[in-house]
């Protein structure tokens, strides 16, 4: 299946490679670099690139491209899912998945990749199993390994590897038993200049942190499960019960994991949480332009909109800006022409605005089109789709666990056209 894996940093250097079958020359990545040069944005590189003898399948995470080399035809989503598992595992082990962290722990990285793929096919991808096979690096363990020449590889086969629930190790014990769930929704939207919604969709996930003794069996029910029509589950979820009763029934992995991810694309279910009033004008033959922007909350169910950051790529003809924000601070880079306005939290009683003028090149023609405005924001304790957890029940164990649910909405690619 997967012959080789190349890790490429943001400057286009291959800083790590791993081969499972035969060694594939680095020159195969030239096709990837050509596609990278043609892409306008780093994330716009095609995920599947055919070459005369191979397919290159890649994902971009944390400004690192993970490029898998395939010789025969396989389902691309299968490979993409595996690459995401690799990134999540590195993050779980090292805290962050950066070039520096991977280089500092290069021995553990190779040990992990050796266990996660066997002769090119996925073998152990669950964090619980991998942590018993290969101990996560600590300062003390690193010092001991350096002195004694030993490795992080465990001496025994993990107990869960051969069981019917390979994602959970046996003999788990905690003094405090707790189960916490985070419902995180990301809204992608394009709003036209009149304020009408062109496209709007929600990508949602439910992340869990479960620390329970023994082998608990959990059920999670929702107030409105019909919202979830396009869903991807963790392998622990019993799919037949979900199809029949719309109830999530599962034996959870130990620790942090993603229980499910979902997608809401019908626009009548997607509420737009902020609105923008804008007036950006350039006059023909004039060296001045007018800039005016006001933000306000809309359909947030009484929850505050915070961590608001507005950015806009202004036309090349703009030399400088003279703007006055009523709230927060703004910066303008005369080289890249990027305007950033850090608003913070929106106060509904006093809406934040940014007004002023732009200096243009003398004699320059009027820009062909007005700039688009990109907005980042967060809304705590709110799920825009209206998804609500009804109850969480536990079977198979006698104790009563602590339970908690947290909701959050944030902006993904939220764009307003002017």
Short mmCIF file of C-alpha atoms in Angstrom, two decimals:
data_model
loop_
_atom_site.label_atom_id
_atom_site.label_comp_id
_atom_site.label_asym_id
_atom_site.label_seq_id
_atom_site.Cartn_x
_atom_site.Cartn_y
_atom_site.Cartn_z
CA UNK A 1 0.00 0.00 0.00
CA UNK A 2 2.20 2.89 1.26
CA UNK A 3 5.76 2.54 -0.02
CA UNK A 4 7.38 5.65 1.45
CA UNK A 5 6.64 8.74 3.51
CA UNK A 6 8.35 12.12 3.06
CA UNK A 7 8.02 15.06 5.47
CA UNK A 8 8.42 18.43 3.75
CA UNK A 9 8.71 21.73 5.66
CA UNK A 10 7.32 25.13 4.63
CA UNK A 11 10.53 26.11 2.81
CA UNK A 12 10.33 22.98 0.60
CA UNK A 13 13.05 20.84 2.23
CA UNK A 14 12.58 17.11 2.89
CA UNK A 15 13.66 16.76 6.53
CA UNK A 16 12.59 13.14 7.14
CA UNK A 17 11.85 10.10 5.01
CA UNK A 18 10.76 6.55 5.81
CA UNK A 19 10.56 3.59 3.41
CA UNK A 20 8.61 0.39 4.12
CA UNK A 21 9.12 -1.65 0.98
CA UNK A 22 11.74 -0.64 -1.58
CA UNK A 23 13.54 2.70 -1.30
CA UNK A 24 11.85 5.34 -3.48
CA UNK A 25 14.14 8.12 -4.69
CA UNK A 26 13.59 11.62 -3.33
CA UNK A 27 13.31 12.83 -6.93
CA UNK A 28 9.66 11.60 -6.93
CA UNK A 29 8.88 14.66 -4.78
CA UNK A 30 9.75 16.95 -7.71
CA UNK A 31 6.19 16.41 -8.99
CA UNK A 32 4.92 17.55 -5.58
CA UNK A 33 7.15 20.67 -5.61
CA UNK A 34 5.85 21.59 -9.08
CA UNK A 35 2.24 21.36 -7.82
CA UNK A 36 3.24 23.41 -4.76
CA UNK A 37 4.62 26.20 -6.97
CA UNK A 38 1.40 26.30 -9.02
CA UNK A 39 -0.81 26.52 -5.90
CA UNK A 40 -1.82 30.03 -4.83
CA UNK A 41 -2.03 29.05 -1.14
CA UNK A 42 -0.15 26.27 0.75
CA UNK A 43 -3.45 24.42 1.45
CA UNK A 44 -4.40 24.48 -2.25
CA UNK A 45 -1.88 21.80 -3.25
CA UNK A 46 -3.88 18.89 -4.77
CA UNK A 47 -4.15 16.03 -2.23
CA UNK A 48 -3.58 13.40 -4.94
CA UNK A 49 -0.87 13.91 -7.58
CA UNK A 50 -0.41 11.21 -10.27
CA UNK A 51 3.12 10.61 -11.62
CA UNK A 52 4.24 8.12 -14.32
CA UNK A 53 4.99 5.33 -11.81
CA UNK A 54 3.54 6.50 -8.46
CA UNK A 55 0.71 8.41 -6.81
CA UNK A 56 1.62 11.13 -4.28
CA UNK A 57 -1.01 11.62 -1.55
CA UNK A 58 -0.42 14.46 0.89
CA UNK A 59 -1.90 16.34 3.84
CA UNK A 60 -0.81 19.71 5.27
CA UNK A 61 -0.78 19.94 9.07
CA UNK A 62 1.12 22.43 11.26
CA UNK A 63 2.91 23.84 8.17
CA UNK A 64 4.37 20.41 7.36
CA UNK A 65 3.42 18.37 4.30
CA UNK A 66 3.15 14.63 4.93
CA UNK A 67 3.62 13.07 1.47
CA UNK A 68 2.89 9.35 1.02
CA UNK A 69 4.13 7.51 -2.07
CA UNK A 70 1.84 4.79 -3.49
CA UNK A 71 2.72 2.43 -6.36
CA UNK A 72 -0.65 0.71 -6.86
CA UNK A 73 -4.12 2.25 -6.85
CA UNK A 74 -5.65 2.47 -3.35
CA UNK A 75 -8.57 4.52 -1.93
CA UNK A 76 -7.03 8.00 -1.36
CA UNK A 77 -9.17 8.68 1.74
CA UNK A 78 -7.70 5.55 3.33
CA UNK A 79 -4.19 6.98 2.98
CA UNK A 80 -5.26 10.51 4.00
CA UNK A 81 -6.90 9.16 7.17
CA UNK A 82 -3.71 7.25 8.01
CA UNK A 83 -1.58 10.40 7.51
CA UNK A 84 -3.87 12.32 9.87
CA UNK A 85 -3.46 9.49 12.41
CA UNK A 86 0.32 9.85 12.13
CA UNK A 87 0.12 13.60 12.84
CA UNK A 88 -2.27 13.06 15.79
CA UNK A 89 0.08 10.42 17.22
CA UNK A 90 3.10 12.74 16.98
CA UNK A 91 1.06 15.47 18.70
CA UNK A 92 0.01 13.05 21.43
CA UNK A 93 3.60 11.92 22.04
CA UNK A 94 5.53 15.20 21.75
CA UNK A 95 2.85 17.77 22.71
CA UNK A 96 3.32 19.59 19.39
CA UNK A 97 3.88 18.35 15.85
CA UNK A 98 6.58 20.71 14.57
CA UNK A 99 9.75 20.19 12.57
CA UNK A 100 11.86 20.84 15.68
CA UNK A 101 9.89 18.33 17.81
CA UNK A 102 10.17 15.63 15.12
CA UNK A 103 13.93 16.19 14.72
CA UNK A 104 14.48 16.15 18.50
CA UNK A 105 12.65 12.81 18.79
CA UNK A 106 13.70 11.26 15.50
CA UNK A 107 14.37 7.79 17.03
CA UNK A 108 10.87 7.63 18.55
CA UNK A 109 9.40 8.88 15.25
CA UNK A 110 10.98 5.99 13.32
CA UNK A 111 9.90 3.49 16.00
CA UNK A 112 6.32 4.77 15.78
CA UNK A 113 6.22 4.65 11.99
CA UNK A 114 7.59 1.08 12.11
CA UNK A 115 4.74 -0.01 14.40
CA UNK A 116 1.97 1.97 12.70
CA UNK A 117 2.63 0.41 9.27
CA UNK A 118 3.58 -3.20 8.65
CA UNK A 119 5.02 -3.74 5.15
CA UNK A 120 3.05 -0.69 4.03
CA UNK A 121 -0.31 -1.62 5.64
CA UNK A 122 -1.76 0.05 8.79
CA UNK A 123 -1.26 -2.08 11.91
CA UNK A 124 -1.35 -0.25 15.28
CA UNK A 125 -2.77 3.26 15.01
CA UNK A 126 -4.47 3.57 18.41
CA UNK A 127 -2.68 5.78 20.93
CA UNK A 128 -3.32 3.41 23.87
CA UNK A 129 -1.70 0.48 22.06
CA UNK A 130 1.25 2.53 20.79
CA UNK A 131 2.02 3.93 24.25
CA UNK A 132 2.39 0.39 25.60
CA UNK A 133 4.55 -0.61 22.63
CA UNK A 134 6.70 2.56 22.63
CA UNK A 135 6.95 4.63 25.80
CA UNK A 136 6.46 8.39 25.26
CA UNK A 137 9.74 10.32 25.62
CA UNK A 138 10.52 12.05 28.92
CA UNK A 139 13.71 13.83 29.98
CA UNK A 140 14.58 11.08 32.49
CA UNK A 141 13.88 8.29 29.97
CA UNK A 142 16.00 10.07 27.34
CA UNK A 143 18.95 10.38 29.77
CA UNK A 144 18.67 6.71 30.82
CA UNK A 145 18.45 5.55 27.18
CA UNK A 146 21.52 7.60 26.29
CA UNK A 147 23.55 6.12 29.16
CA UNK A 148 22.38 2.50 28.88
CA UNK A 149 21.87 2.36 25.10
CA UNK A 150 18.30 1.05 25.55
CA UNK A 151 15.24 2.17 23.55
CA UNK A 152 11.67 3.25 24.29
CA UNK A 153 10.25 0.02 22.86
CA UNK A 154 8.25 -1.97 25.45
CA UNK A 155 9.17 -5.58 26.27
CA UNK A 156 5.65 -7.04 26.22
CA UNK A 157 2.90 -7.09 23.61
CA UNK A 158 0.09 -4.69 24.67
CA UNK A 159 -2.83 -6.45 26.35
CA UNK A 160 -5.39 -4.66 24.17
CA UNK A 161 -3.77 -5.59 20.84
CA UNK A 162 -5.35 -9.05 20.72
CA UNK A 163 -8.69 -8.19 22.36
CA UNK A 164 -12.02 -7.29 20.73
CA UNK A 165 -11.53 -3.68 21.91
CA UNK A 166 -7.99 -2.96 20.66
CA UNK A 167 -8.37 0.76 21.39
CA UNK A 168 -8.53 0.25 25.17
CA UNK A 169 -5.86 -1.24 27.41
CA UNK A 170 -6.84 -3.53 30.28
CA UNK A 171 -6.40 -2.90 33.99
CA UNK A 172 -7.02 0.88 33.84
CA UNK A 173 -7.34 2.45 37.33
CA UNK A 174 -8.05 6.03 38.42
CA UNK A 175 -8.74 7.62 41.80
CA UNK A 176 -10.88 10.31 40.12
CA UNK A 177 -13.18 8.93 37.43
CA UNK A 178 -14.22 11.57 34.91
CA UNK A 179 -15.59 11.89 31.38
CA UNK A 180 -15.55 15.24 29.58
CA UNK A 181 -16.80 16.01 26.08
CA UNK A 182 -16.09 19.09 23.92
CA UNK A 183 -18.48 19.90 21.07
CA UNK A 184 -16.48 22.16 18.73
CA UNK A 185 -18.05 23.59 15.57
CA UNK A 186 -16.25 25.49 12.83
CA UNK A 187 -18.31 27.60 10.43
CA UNK A 188 -17.18 28.20 6.84
CA UNK A 189 -19.16 30.89 5.04
CA UNK A 190 -19.06 33.33 2.13
CA UNK A 191 -21.22 36.47 2.49
CA UNK A 192 -21.80 38.74 -0.50
CA UNK A 193 -21.65 42.56 -0.42
CA UNK A 194 -25.40 42.90 0.28
CA UNK A 195 -25.14 40.63 3.35
CA UNK A 196 -26.75 37.57 1.75
CA UNK A 197 -25.25 34.14 2.40
CA UNK A 198 -23.72 32.51 -0.69
CA UNK A 199 -22.49 29.35 1.04
CA UNK A 200 -22.44 28.31 4.68
CA UNK A 201 -21.56 25.00 6.27
CA UNK A 202 -20.49 23.69 9.65
CA UNK A 203 -17.71 21.19 10.35
CA UNK A 204 -18.16 19.82 13.86
CA UNK A 205 -16.30 17.41 16.14
CA UNK A 206 -16.91 15.88 19.54
CA UNK A 207 -13.60 15.44 21.36
CA UNK A 208 -13.56 13.35 24.52
CA UNK A 209 -11.28 13.07 27.53
CA UNK A 210 -12.30 9.89 29.36
CA UNK A 211 -10.44 8.69 32.45
CA UNK A 212 -12.51 5.84 33.85
CA UNK A 213 -11.48 2.74 35.80
CA UNK A 214 -12.08 -0.73 34.41
CA UNK A 215 -14.07 -1.42 31.22
CA UNK A 216 -17.02 1.05 31.25
CA UNK A 217 -19.72 0.96 28.58
CA UNK A 218 -21.05 4.47 27.78
CA UNK A 219 -24.14 5.69 25.96
CA UNK A 220 -24.47 9.29 24.77
CA UNK A 221 -27.81 10.60 23.52
CA UNK A 222 -28.70 13.90 21.83
CA UNK A 223 -31.74 16.19 22.01
CA UNK A 224 -31.81 16.47 18.18
CA UNK A 225 -29.77 13.63 16.61
CA UNK A 226 -31.42 14.19 13.19
CA UNK A 227 -29.02 17.10 12.67
CA UNK A 228 -26.22 14.56 12.32
CA UNK A 229 -26.59 13.14 8.83
CA UNK A 230 -23.00 13.21 7.51
CA UNK A 231 -21.04 11.60 10.36
CA UNK A 232 -17.66 9.90 10.82
CA UNK A 233 -17.20 7.81 13.99
CA UNK A 234 -14.31 6.52 16.07
CA UNK A 235 -14.05 2.70 15.65
CA UNK A 236 -15.32 2.23 19.24
CA UNK A 237 -18.87 3.39 18.32
CA UNK A 238 -21.43 0.62 17.70
CA UNK A 239 -22.74 1.70 14.33
CA UNK A 240 -25.80 -0.57 14.19
CA UNK A 241 -27.21 0.89 17.39
CA UNK A 242 -26.65 4.41 16.04
CA UNK A 243 -28.53 3.56 12.85
CA UNK A 244 -31.43 1.99 14.75
CA UNK A 245 -31.81 4.32 17.78
CA UNK A 246 -29.61 7.38 17.05
CA UNK A 247 -27.74 6.72 20.32
CA UNK A 248 -23.95 6.56 20.61
CA UNK A 249 -22.99 3.37 22.43
CA UNK A 250 -19.27 2.67 22.96
CA UNK A 251 -16.47 1.36 25.17
CA UNK A 252 -14.19 4.42 25.18
CA UNK A 253 -10.42 4.48 24.67
CA UNK A 254 -8.45 5.61 27.70
CA UNK A 255 -7.56 9.32 27.60
CA UNK A 256 -8.12 11.83 24.80
CA UNK A 257 -9.77 10.82 21.52
CA UNK A 258 -12.14 12.13 18.82
CA UNK A 259 -15.51 10.44 19.24
CA UNK A 260 -17.04 11.71 16.01
CA UNK A 261 -16.87 14.41 13.37
CA UNK A 262 -19.88 15.70 11.43
CA UNK A 263 -20.84 18.10 8.66
CA UNK A 264 -23.95 20.31 8.41
CA UNK A 265 -24.34 21.78 4.95
CA UNK A 266 -28.03 22.68 4.59
CA UNK A 267 -28.04 26.48 4.77
CA UNK A 268 -31.33 26.76 6.64
CA UNK A 269 -29.62 25.05 9.63
CA UNK A 270 -26.54 27.32 9.58
CA UNK A 271 -27.01 30.58 11.49
CA UNK A 272 -24.52 33.35 10.62
CA UNK A 273 -23.29 34.67 14.02
CA UNK A 274 -21.80 38.04 12.96
CA UNK A 275 -22.64 40.73 10.43
CA UNK A 276 -20.36 43.28 8.75
CA UNK A 277 -21.31 46.76 7.50
CA UNK A 278 -18.68 47.96 5.06
CA UNK A 279 -18.01 50.90 2.80
CA UNK A 280 -14.70 50.61 0.91
CA UNK A 281 -14.41 52.96 -2.08
CA UNK A 282 -11.69 53.95 -4.54
CA UNK A 283 -12.26 56.93 -6.86
CA UNK A 284 -10.79 57.07 -10.36
CA UNK A 285 -7.85 59.51 -10.55
CA UNK A 286 -7.88 60.21 -6.79
CA UNK A 287 -4.95 59.44 -4.45
CA UNK A 288 -7.30 58.78 -1.53
CA UNK A 289 -9.65 55.91 -0.77
CA UNK A 290 -12.34 55.60 1.91
CA UNK A 291 -12.43 52.67 4.37
CA UNK A 292 -15.25 52.00 6.84
CA UNK A 293 -16.03 48.74 8.65
CA UNK A 294 -18.44 47.90 11.51
CA UNK A 295 -18.94 44.50 13.16
CA UNK A 296 -21.92 43.26 15.16
CA UNK A 297 -23.30 40.03 16.66
CA UNK A 298 -26.25 38.27 15.04
CA UNK A 299 -28.04 35.01 15.96
CA UNK A 300 -25.64 34.14 18.79
CA UNK A 301 -28.38 33.06 21.26
CA UNK A 302 -27.19 35.64 23.80
CA UNK A 303 -23.60 34.37 23.85
CA UNK A 304 -20.68 36.79 23.44
CA UNK A 305 -18.51 36.84 20.32
CA UNK A 306 -14.85 36.99 21.37
CA UNK A 307 -11.27 36.66 20.04
CA UNK A 308 -12.39 38.52 16.90
CA UNK A 309 -9.66 39.12 14.33
CA UNK A 310 -10.37 40.82 10.99
CA UNK A 311 -7.90 40.66 8.09
CA UNK A 312 -8.06 41.93 4.53
CA UNK A 313 -5.66 41.84 1.59
CA UNK A 314 -5.81 45.40 0.22
CA UNK A 315 -5.06 46.18 -3.47
CA UNK A 316 -1.44 46.67 -4.57
CA UNK A 317 -2.06 50.36 -5.27
CA UNK A 318 -2.59 51.13 -1.55
CA UNK A 319 0.55 52.79 -0.12
CA UNK A 320 -0.59 53.35 3.45
CA UNK A 321 -3.67 53.65 5.68
CA UNK A 322 -4.82 56.18 8.25
CA UNK A 323 -7.56 54.42 10.22
CA UNK A 324 -9.14 54.90 13.66
CA UNK A 325 -10.44 51.81 15.48
CA UNK A 326 -13.08 52.38 18.22
CA UNK A 327 -11.87 49.14 19.82
CA UNK A 328 -8.71 47.03 19.62
CA UNK A 329 -5.63 47.71 17.50
CA UNK A 330 -4.90 47.49 13.78
CA UNK A 331 -1.74 46.99 11.73
CA UNK A 332 -1.03 47.47 8.03
CA UNK A 333 1.97 45.98 6.27
CA UNK A 334 2.93 48.28 3.33
CA UNK A 335 4.90 45.42 1.69
CA UNK A 336 2.34 42.59 1.74
CA UNK A 337 -0.65 45.05 1.84
CA UNK A 338 -2.23 42.98 4.63
CA UNK A 339 -4.53 44.86 7.02
CA UNK A 340 -5.16 43.16 10.40
CA UNK A 341 -7.55 44.40 13.07
CA UNK A 342 -7.50 42.67 16.46
CA UNK A 343 -10.96 43.50 17.83
CA UNK A 344 -11.19 41.21 20.87
CA UNK A 345 -14.70 40.83 22.31
CA UNK A 346 -17.70 42.49 20.61
CA UNK A 347 -19.81 44.66 22.90
CA UNK A 348 -23.39 44.68 21.47
CA UNK A 349 -24.08 48.08 23.12
CA UNK A 350 -21.08 49.73 21.45
CA UNK A 351 -20.23 48.05 18.15
CA UNK A 352 -16.56 48.14 17.10
CA UNK A 353 -15.75 50.06 13.92
CA UNK A 354 -12.68 50.94 11.87
CA UNK A 355 -12.85 54.15 9.80
CA UNK A 356 -10.41 56.28 7.87
CA UNK A 357 -8.65 56.84 4.58
CA UNK A 358 -6.20 54.96 2.36
CA UNK A 359 -3.31 56.58 0.46
CA UNK A 360 -3.04 55.37 -3.14
CA UNK A 361 -0.29 55.62 -5.74
CA UNK A 362 -0.58 58.86 -7.73
CA UNK A 363 -2.02 58.25 -11.18
CA UNK A 364 -2.70 54.58 -10.50
CA UNK A 365 -5.84 53.12 -12.04
CA UNK A 366 -8.79 52.27 -9.83
CA UNK A 367 -8.53 48.64 -8.50
CA UNK A 368 -10.61 46.14 -10.50
CA UNK A 369 -12.33 44.72 -7.42
CA UNK A 370 -12.79 45.52 -3.77
CA UNK A 371 -10.89 43.45 -1.18
CA UNK A 372 -12.50 40.54 0.67
CA UNK A 373 -12.65 40.54 4.47
CA UNK A 374 -11.69 37.42 6.47
CA UNK A 375 -12.98 37.11 10.02
CA UNK A 376 -11.87 34.86 12.90
CA UNK A 377 -13.95 34.58 16.09
CA UNK A 378 -14.99 32.28 18.94
CA UNK A 379 -18.31 31.85 20.73
CA UNK A 380 -18.07 29.93 24.01
CA UNK A 381 -20.86 27.62 25.24
CA UNK A 382 -22.66 27.68 21.91
CA UNK A 383 -23.06 25.20 19.06
CA UNK A 384 -24.37 27.03 15.98
CA UNK A 385 -26.03 23.95 14.50
CA UNK A 386 -28.20 23.64 17.62
CA UNK A 387 -26.75 20.23 18.54
CA UNK A 388 -27.27 19.46 22.22
CA UNK A 389 -26.24 16.46 24.32
CA UNK A 390 -29.17 15.04 26.28
CA UNK A 391 -27.49 12.61 28.70
CA UNK A 392 -24.50 10.37 29.28
CA UNK A 393 -25.01 7.00 30.98
CA UNK A 394 -22.47 4.41 32.11
CA UNK A 395 -22.93 0.66 32.44
CA UNK A 396 -20.66 -2.18 33.56
CA UNK A 397 -19.04 -0.38 36.52
CA UNK A 398 -20.37 0.46 40.00
CA UNK A 399 -18.83 3.94 40.65
CA UNK A 400 -20.34 7.32 39.65
CA UNK A 401 -18.08 9.38 37.35
CA UNK A 402 -17.79 13.17 37.03
CA UNK A 403 -19.34 14.24 33.72
CA UNK A 404 -19.07 17.46 31.76
CA UNK A 405 -20.01 18.94 28.36
CA UNK A 406 -18.56 22.07 26.80
CA UNK A 407 -19.64 23.76 23.55
CA UNK A 408 -17.67 26.12 21.34
CA UNK A 409 -18.15 27.69 17.90
CA UNK A 410 -15.29 29.23 15.94
CA UNK A 411 -14.76 30.61 12.45
CA UNK A 412 -13.10 28.49 9.80
CA UNK A 413 -12.95 30.22 6.40
CA UNK A 414 -15.38 33.05 7.05
CA UNK A 415 -15.25 35.53 4.18
CA UNK A 416 -17.21 38.71 3.47
CA UNK A 417 -17.08 40.19 -0.04
CA UNK A 418 -17.13 43.95 -0.42
#
